[in-house]
GROMACS .gro file of C-alpha atoms in nm:
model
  327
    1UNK     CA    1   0.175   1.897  -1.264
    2UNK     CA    2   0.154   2.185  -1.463
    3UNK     CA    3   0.436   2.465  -1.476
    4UNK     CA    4   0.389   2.750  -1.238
    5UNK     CA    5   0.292   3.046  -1.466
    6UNK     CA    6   0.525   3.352  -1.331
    7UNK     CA    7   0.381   3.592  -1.575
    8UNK     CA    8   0.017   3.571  -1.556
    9UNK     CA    9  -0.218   3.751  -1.786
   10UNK     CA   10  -0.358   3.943  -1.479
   11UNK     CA   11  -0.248   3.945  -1.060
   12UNK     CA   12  -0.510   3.773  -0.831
   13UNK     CA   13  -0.302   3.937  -0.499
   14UNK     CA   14  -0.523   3.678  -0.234
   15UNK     CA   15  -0.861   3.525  -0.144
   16UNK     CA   16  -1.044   3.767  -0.014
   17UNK     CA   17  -1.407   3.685   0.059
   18UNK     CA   18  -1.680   3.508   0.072
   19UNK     CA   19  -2.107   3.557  -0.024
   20UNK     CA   20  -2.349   3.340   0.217
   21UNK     CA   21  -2.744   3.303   0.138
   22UNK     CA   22  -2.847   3.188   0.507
   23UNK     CA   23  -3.223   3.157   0.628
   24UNK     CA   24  -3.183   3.348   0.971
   25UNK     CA   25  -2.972   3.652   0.962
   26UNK     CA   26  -3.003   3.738   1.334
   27UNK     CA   27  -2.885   3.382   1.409
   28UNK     CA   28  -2.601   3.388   1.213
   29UNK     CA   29  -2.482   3.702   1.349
   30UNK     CA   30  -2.491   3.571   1.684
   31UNK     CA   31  -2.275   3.311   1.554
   32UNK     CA   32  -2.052   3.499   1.346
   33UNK     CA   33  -1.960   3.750   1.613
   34UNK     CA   34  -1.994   3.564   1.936
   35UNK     CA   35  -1.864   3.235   1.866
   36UNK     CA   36  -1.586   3.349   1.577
   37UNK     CA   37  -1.561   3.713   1.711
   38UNK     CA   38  -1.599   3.870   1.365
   39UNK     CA   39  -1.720   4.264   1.343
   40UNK     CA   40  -2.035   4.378   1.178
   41UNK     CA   41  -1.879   4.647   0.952
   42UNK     CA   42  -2.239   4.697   0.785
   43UNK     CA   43  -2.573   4.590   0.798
   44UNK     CA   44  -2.835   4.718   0.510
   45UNK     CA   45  -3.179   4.522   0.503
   46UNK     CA   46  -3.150   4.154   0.468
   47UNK     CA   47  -2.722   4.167   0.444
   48UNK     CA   48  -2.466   4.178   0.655
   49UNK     CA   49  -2.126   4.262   0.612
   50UNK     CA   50  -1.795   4.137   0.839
   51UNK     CA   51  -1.438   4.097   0.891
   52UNK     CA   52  -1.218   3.984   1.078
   53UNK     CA   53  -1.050   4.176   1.373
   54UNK     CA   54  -0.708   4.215   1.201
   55UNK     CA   55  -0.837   4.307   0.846
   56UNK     CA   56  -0.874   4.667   0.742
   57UNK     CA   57  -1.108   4.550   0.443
   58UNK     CA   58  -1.459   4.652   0.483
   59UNK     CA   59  -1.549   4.278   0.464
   60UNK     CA   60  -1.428   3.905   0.424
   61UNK     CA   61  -1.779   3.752   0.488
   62UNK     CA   62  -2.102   3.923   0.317
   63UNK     CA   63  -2.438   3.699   0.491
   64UNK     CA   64  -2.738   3.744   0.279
   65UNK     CA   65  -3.078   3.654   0.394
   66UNK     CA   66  -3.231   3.434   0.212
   67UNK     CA   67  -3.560   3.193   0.167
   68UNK     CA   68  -3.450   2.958  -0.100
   69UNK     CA   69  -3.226   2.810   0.152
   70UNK     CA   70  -2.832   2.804   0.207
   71UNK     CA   71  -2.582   2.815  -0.023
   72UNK     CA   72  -2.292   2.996  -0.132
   73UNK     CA   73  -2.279   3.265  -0.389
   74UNK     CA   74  -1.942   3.258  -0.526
   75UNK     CA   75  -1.589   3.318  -0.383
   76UNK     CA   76  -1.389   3.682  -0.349
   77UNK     CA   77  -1.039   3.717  -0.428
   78UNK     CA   78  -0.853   4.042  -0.506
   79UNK     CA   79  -0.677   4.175  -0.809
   80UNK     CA   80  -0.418   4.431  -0.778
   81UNK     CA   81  -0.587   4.664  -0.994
   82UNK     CA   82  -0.862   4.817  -1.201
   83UNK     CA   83  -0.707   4.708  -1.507
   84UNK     CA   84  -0.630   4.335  -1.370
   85UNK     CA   85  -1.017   4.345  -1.438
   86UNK     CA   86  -1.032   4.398  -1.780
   87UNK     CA   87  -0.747   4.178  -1.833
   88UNK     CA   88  -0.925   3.916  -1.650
   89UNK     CA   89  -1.275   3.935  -1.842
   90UNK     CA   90  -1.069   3.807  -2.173
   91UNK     CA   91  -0.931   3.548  -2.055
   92UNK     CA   92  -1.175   3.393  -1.899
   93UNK     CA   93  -1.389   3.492  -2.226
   94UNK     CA   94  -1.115   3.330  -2.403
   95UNK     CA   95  -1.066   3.027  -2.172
   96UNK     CA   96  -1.451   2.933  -2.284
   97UNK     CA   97  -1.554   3.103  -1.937
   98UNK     CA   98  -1.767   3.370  -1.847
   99UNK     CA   99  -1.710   3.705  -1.727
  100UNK     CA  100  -1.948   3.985  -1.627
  101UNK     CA  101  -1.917   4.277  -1.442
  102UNK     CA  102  -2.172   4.320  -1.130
  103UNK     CA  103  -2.268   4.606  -0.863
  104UNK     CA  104  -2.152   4.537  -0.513
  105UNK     CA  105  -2.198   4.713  -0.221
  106UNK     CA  106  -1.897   4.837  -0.027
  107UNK     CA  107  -1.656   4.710  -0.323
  108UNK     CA  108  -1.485   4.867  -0.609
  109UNK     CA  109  -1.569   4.744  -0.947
  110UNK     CA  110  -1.627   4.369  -0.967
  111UNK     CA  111  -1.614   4.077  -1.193
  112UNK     CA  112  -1.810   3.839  -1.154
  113UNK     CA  113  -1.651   3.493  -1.307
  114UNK     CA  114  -1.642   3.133  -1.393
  115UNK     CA  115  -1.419   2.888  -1.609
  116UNK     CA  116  -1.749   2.627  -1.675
  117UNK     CA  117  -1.913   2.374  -1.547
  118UNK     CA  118  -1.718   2.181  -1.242
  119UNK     CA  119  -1.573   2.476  -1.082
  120UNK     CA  120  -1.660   2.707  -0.852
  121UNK     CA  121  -1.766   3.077  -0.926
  122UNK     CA  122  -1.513   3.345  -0.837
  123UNK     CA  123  -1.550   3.707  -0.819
  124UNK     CA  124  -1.279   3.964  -0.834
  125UNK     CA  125  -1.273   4.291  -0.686
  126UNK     CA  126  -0.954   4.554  -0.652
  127UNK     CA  127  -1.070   4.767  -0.396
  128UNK     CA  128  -1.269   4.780  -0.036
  129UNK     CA  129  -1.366   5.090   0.183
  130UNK     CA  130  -1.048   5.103   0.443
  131UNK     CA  131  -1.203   5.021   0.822
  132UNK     CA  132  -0.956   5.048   1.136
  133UNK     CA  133  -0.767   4.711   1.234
  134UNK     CA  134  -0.946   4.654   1.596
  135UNK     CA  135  -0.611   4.428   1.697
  136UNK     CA  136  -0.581   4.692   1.993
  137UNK     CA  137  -0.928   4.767   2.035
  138UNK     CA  138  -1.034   4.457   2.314
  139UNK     CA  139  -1.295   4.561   2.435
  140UNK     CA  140  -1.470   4.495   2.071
  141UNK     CA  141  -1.292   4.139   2.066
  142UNK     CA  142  -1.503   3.883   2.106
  143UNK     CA  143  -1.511   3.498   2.106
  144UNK     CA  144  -1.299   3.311   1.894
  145UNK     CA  145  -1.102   3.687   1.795
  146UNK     CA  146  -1.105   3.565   1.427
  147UNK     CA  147  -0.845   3.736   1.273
  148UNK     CA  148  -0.841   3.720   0.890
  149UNK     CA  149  -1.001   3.525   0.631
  150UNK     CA  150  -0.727   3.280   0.454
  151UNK     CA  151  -0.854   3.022   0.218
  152UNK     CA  152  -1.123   2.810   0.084
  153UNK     CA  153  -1.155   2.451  -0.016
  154UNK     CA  154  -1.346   2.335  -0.283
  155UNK     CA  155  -1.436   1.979  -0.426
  156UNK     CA  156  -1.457   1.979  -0.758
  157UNK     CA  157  -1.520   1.676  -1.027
  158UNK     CA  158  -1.173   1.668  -1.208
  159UNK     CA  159  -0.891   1.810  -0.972
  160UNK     CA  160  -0.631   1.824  -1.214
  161UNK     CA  161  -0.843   2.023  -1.469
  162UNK     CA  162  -0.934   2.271  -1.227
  163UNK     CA  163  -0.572   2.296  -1.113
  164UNK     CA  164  -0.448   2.359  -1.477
  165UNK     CA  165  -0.708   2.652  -1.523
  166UNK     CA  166  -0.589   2.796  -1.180
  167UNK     CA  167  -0.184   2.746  -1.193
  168UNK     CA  168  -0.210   2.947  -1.569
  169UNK     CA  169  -0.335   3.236  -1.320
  170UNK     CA  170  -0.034   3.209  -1.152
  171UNK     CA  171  -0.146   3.012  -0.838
  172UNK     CA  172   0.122   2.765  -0.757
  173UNK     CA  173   0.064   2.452  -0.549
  174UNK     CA  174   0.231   2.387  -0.202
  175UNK     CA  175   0.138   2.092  -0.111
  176UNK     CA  176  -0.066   1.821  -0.308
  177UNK     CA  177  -0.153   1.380  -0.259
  178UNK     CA  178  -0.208   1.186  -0.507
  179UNK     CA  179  -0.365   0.802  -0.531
  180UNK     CA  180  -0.051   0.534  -0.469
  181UNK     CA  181  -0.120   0.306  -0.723
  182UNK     CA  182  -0.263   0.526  -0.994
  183UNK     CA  183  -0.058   0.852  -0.938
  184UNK     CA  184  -0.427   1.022  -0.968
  185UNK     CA  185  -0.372   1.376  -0.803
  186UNK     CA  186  -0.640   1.379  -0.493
  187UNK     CA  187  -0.614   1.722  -0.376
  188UNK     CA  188  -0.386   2.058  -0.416
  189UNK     CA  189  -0.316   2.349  -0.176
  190UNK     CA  190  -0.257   2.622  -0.397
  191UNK     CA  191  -0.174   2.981  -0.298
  192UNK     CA  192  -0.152   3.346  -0.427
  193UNK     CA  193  -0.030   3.473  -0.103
  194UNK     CA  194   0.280   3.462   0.123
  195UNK     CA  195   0.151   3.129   0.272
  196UNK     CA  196   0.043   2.777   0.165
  197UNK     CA  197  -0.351   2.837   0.058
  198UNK     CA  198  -0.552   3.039  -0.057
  199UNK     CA  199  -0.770   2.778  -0.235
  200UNK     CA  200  -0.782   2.430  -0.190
  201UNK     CA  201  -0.914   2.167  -0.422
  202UNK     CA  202  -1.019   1.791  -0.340
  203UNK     CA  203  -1.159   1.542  -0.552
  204UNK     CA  204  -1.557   1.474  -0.492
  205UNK     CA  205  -1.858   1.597  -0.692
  206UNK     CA  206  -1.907   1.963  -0.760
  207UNK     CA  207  -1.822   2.248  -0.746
  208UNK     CA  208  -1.920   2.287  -0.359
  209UNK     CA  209  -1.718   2.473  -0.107
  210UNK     CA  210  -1.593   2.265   0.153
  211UNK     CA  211  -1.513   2.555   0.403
  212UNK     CA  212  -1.363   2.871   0.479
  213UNK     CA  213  -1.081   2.912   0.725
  214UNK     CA  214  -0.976   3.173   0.921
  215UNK     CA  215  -0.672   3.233   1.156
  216UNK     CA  216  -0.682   3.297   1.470
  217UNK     CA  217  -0.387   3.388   1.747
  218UNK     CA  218  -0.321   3.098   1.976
  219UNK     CA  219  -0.458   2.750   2.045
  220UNK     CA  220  -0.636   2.888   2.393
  221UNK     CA  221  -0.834   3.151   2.171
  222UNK     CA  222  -0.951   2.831   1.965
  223UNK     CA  223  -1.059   2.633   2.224
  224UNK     CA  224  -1.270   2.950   2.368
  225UNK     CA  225  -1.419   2.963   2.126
  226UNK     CA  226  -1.564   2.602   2.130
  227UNK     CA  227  -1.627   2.684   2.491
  228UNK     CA  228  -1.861   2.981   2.377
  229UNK     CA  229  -2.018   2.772   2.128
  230UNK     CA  230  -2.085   2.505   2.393
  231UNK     CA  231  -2.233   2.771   2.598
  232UNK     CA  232  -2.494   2.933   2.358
  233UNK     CA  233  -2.589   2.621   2.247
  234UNK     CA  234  -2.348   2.572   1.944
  235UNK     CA  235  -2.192   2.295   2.099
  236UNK     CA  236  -2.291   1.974   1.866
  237UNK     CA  237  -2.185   2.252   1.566
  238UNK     CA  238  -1.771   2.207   1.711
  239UNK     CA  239  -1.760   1.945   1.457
  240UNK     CA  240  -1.373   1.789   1.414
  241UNK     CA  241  -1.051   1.884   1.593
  242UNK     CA  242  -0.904   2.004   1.730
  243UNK     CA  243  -0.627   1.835   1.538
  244UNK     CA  244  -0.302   1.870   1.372
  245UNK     CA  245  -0.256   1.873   0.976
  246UNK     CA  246   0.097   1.760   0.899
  247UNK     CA  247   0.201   1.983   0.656
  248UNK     CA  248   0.240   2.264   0.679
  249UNK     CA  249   0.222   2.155   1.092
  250UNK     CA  250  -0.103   2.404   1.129
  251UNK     CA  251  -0.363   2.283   1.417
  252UNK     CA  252  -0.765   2.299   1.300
  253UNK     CA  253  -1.091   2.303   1.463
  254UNK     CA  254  -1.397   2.304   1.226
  255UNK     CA  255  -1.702   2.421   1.332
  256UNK     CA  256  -2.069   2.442   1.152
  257UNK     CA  257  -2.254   2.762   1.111
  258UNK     CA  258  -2.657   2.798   1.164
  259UNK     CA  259  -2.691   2.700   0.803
  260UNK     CA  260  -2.479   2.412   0.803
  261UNK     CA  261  -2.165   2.635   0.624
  262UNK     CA  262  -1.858   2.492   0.724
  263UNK     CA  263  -1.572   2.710   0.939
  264UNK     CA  264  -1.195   2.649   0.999
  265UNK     CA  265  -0.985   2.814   1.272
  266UNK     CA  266  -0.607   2.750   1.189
  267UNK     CA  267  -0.301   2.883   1.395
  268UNK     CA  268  -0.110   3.108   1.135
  269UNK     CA  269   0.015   2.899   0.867
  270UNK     CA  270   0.419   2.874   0.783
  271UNK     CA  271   0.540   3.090   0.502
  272UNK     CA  272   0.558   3.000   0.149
  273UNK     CA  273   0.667   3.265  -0.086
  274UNK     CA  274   0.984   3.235  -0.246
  275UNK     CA  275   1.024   3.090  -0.598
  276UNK     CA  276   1.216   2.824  -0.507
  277UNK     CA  277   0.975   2.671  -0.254
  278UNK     CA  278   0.893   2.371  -0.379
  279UNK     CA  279   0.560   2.176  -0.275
  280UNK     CA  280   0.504   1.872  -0.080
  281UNK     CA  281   0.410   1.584  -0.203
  282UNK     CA  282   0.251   1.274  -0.016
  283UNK     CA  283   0.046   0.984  -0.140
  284UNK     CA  284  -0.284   0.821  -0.054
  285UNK     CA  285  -0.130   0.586   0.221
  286UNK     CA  286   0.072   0.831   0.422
  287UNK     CA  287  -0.227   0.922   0.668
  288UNK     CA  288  -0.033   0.940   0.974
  289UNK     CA  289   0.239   1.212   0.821
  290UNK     CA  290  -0.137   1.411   0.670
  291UNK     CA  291  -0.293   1.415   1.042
  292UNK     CA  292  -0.059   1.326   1.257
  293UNK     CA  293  -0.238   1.213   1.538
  294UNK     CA  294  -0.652   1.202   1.637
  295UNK     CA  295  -0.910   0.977   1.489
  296UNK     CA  296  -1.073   1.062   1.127
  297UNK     CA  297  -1.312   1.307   1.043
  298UNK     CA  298  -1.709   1.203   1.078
  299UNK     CA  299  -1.860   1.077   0.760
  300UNK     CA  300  -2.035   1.458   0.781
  301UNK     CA  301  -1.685   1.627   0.736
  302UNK     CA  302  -1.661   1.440   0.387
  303UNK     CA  303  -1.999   1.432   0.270
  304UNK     CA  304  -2.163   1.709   0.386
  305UNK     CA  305  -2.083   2.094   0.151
  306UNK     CA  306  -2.274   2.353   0.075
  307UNK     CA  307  -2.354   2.389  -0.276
  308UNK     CA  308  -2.311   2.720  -0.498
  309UNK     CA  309  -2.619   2.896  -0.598
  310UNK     CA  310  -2.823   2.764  -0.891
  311UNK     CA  311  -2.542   2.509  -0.940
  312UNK     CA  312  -2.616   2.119  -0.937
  313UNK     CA  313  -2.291   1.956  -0.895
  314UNK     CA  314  -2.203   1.666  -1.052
  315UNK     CA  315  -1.951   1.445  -1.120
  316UNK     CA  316  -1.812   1.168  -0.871
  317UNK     CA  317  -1.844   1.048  -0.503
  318UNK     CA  318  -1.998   1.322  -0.252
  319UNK     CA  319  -1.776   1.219  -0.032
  320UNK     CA  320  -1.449   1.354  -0.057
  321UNK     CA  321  -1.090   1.213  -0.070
  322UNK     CA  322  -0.918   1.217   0.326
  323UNK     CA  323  -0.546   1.094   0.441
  324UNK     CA  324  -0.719   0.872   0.688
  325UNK     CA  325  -1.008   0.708   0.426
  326UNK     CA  326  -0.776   0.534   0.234
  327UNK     CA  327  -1.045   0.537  -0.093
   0.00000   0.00000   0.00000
């Protein structure tokens, strides 16, 4: 495992967001704000822009409309500052990477980024229009009340390359599994944040993104939200949970958007901040400690990603490692 880098060469503060191509905007709206309870905060032609009913961000999810089918156009996160940019563009220059600044609506300036082939493309922004928090505002709560957008996971062809390029950002892992008899790392939770994840990294071909999870308030809020979905005809899209992950003890429910994008409702994780934290470490045959209780995930759940836009991935199985696969 590499050492945690407390002094990074620039401060990536959280994930932040994430860009959608999807072939129906008006059906993934529905979805988005009925069945997760996200709020429009802008629509302009073919794109939509929403958040969550706790964030004061302008937007954690940006849909674009699309006819070259779905995908995902990169990941958000947030830097502290302007310069944090700048700082940012060398070293990924330096790193072999590439770096480009690119217009965005409704963001501050933003860099557009990627350290190569096998991992996915990230793009940094350090500031949003400021939109009132609508915790107190119920009668604009909807649905599953989706609070805040809190990680992604990714499977990607070499984990602990990826993982190397990420903790020398100063992302430090909280909990990771690797392979019992080769000590092969698996998969990583690694965070920015004051909790366990704000990226997530599993070993199958790619880059694709997994999913995107979001928190929400209480377990009864989760299951309404399958009940919505069951009611508007979303019901076959509730696609695993709800279940239990064992650490860090957070209950799940996965659902599948119009386009086949994966979604994650979690409970609000457990803290992880302090410097001392250490991470947890389980191997490929402690299942039952990973998911505690419940039945595995469908073949879908480990097969089944959307791909980032224009990029082929490559490398490996599609399906991805799981606690309860065993391979």
């Amino acid at each position: 495992m590499p050492k945690v880098e407390l002094s990074p060469p620039f401060n990536i503060t959280r994930s932040s967001h994430v860009r959608y191509r999807v072939g129906d905007l008006d059906k993934s709206l529905r979805f988005y704000t009925e069945v997760l309870g996200m709020v429009v905060s802008d629509q302009e032609g073919g794109v939509a822009y929403l958040r969550g009913i706790e964030e004061s961000c302008h937007h954690s999810v940006v849909l674009v409309a699309s006819e070259d089918g779905p995908s995902a156009e990169c990941l958000g996160m947030r830097v502290a500052s302007e310069d944090d940019l700048h700082r940012a563009r060398d070293h990924f220059i330096a790193a072999g990477g590439s770096a480009e600044f690119v217009e965005r609506a409704h963001q501050g300036p933003t860099l557009l980024t990627s350290f190569g082939p096998g991992t996915p493309p990230i793009e940094l922004c350090s500031s949003m229009p400021v939109l009132p928090r609508l915790l107190n505002n119920f009668p604009a709560q909807k649905g599953g009340r989706a609070l805040r957008l809190d990680h992604y996971q990714c499977a990607v062809p070499d984990v602990p390359g990826t993982v190397a390029k990420f903790m020398a950002l100063g992302f430090r892992p909280s909990k990771y599994t690797t392979h019992v008899e080769t000590g092969k790392l698996l998969s990583i939770f690694l965070t920015r944040k004051n909790n366990p994840h704000d990226l997530v990294l599993a070993q199958a071909a790619g880059p694709r993104l997994h999913h995107v999870a979001f928190v929400v308030s209480d377990l009864q809020t989760m299951l309404r939200a399958a009940d919505i979905a069951g009611n508007l005809g979303y019901g076959r899209d509730v696609e695993h949970g709800p279940g239990r992950h064992g650490p860090p003890n957070g209950v799940f429910l996965y659902f599948r958007d119009p386009d086949g994008h994966r979604i994650e409702f979690i409970l609000p994780p457990m803290q992880f901040m302090d410097p001392e934290d250490v991470p947890n470490a389980w191997d490929s045959t402690q299942g039952v400690s990973l998911v505690p209780w419940g039945g595995g995930p469908p073949q879908q759940w480990r097969e089944q990603m959307t791909h980032f836009t224009g990029i082929e991935p490559a490398g490996g199985p599609l399906a991805r490692w799981t606690s309860l696969s065993g391979t």
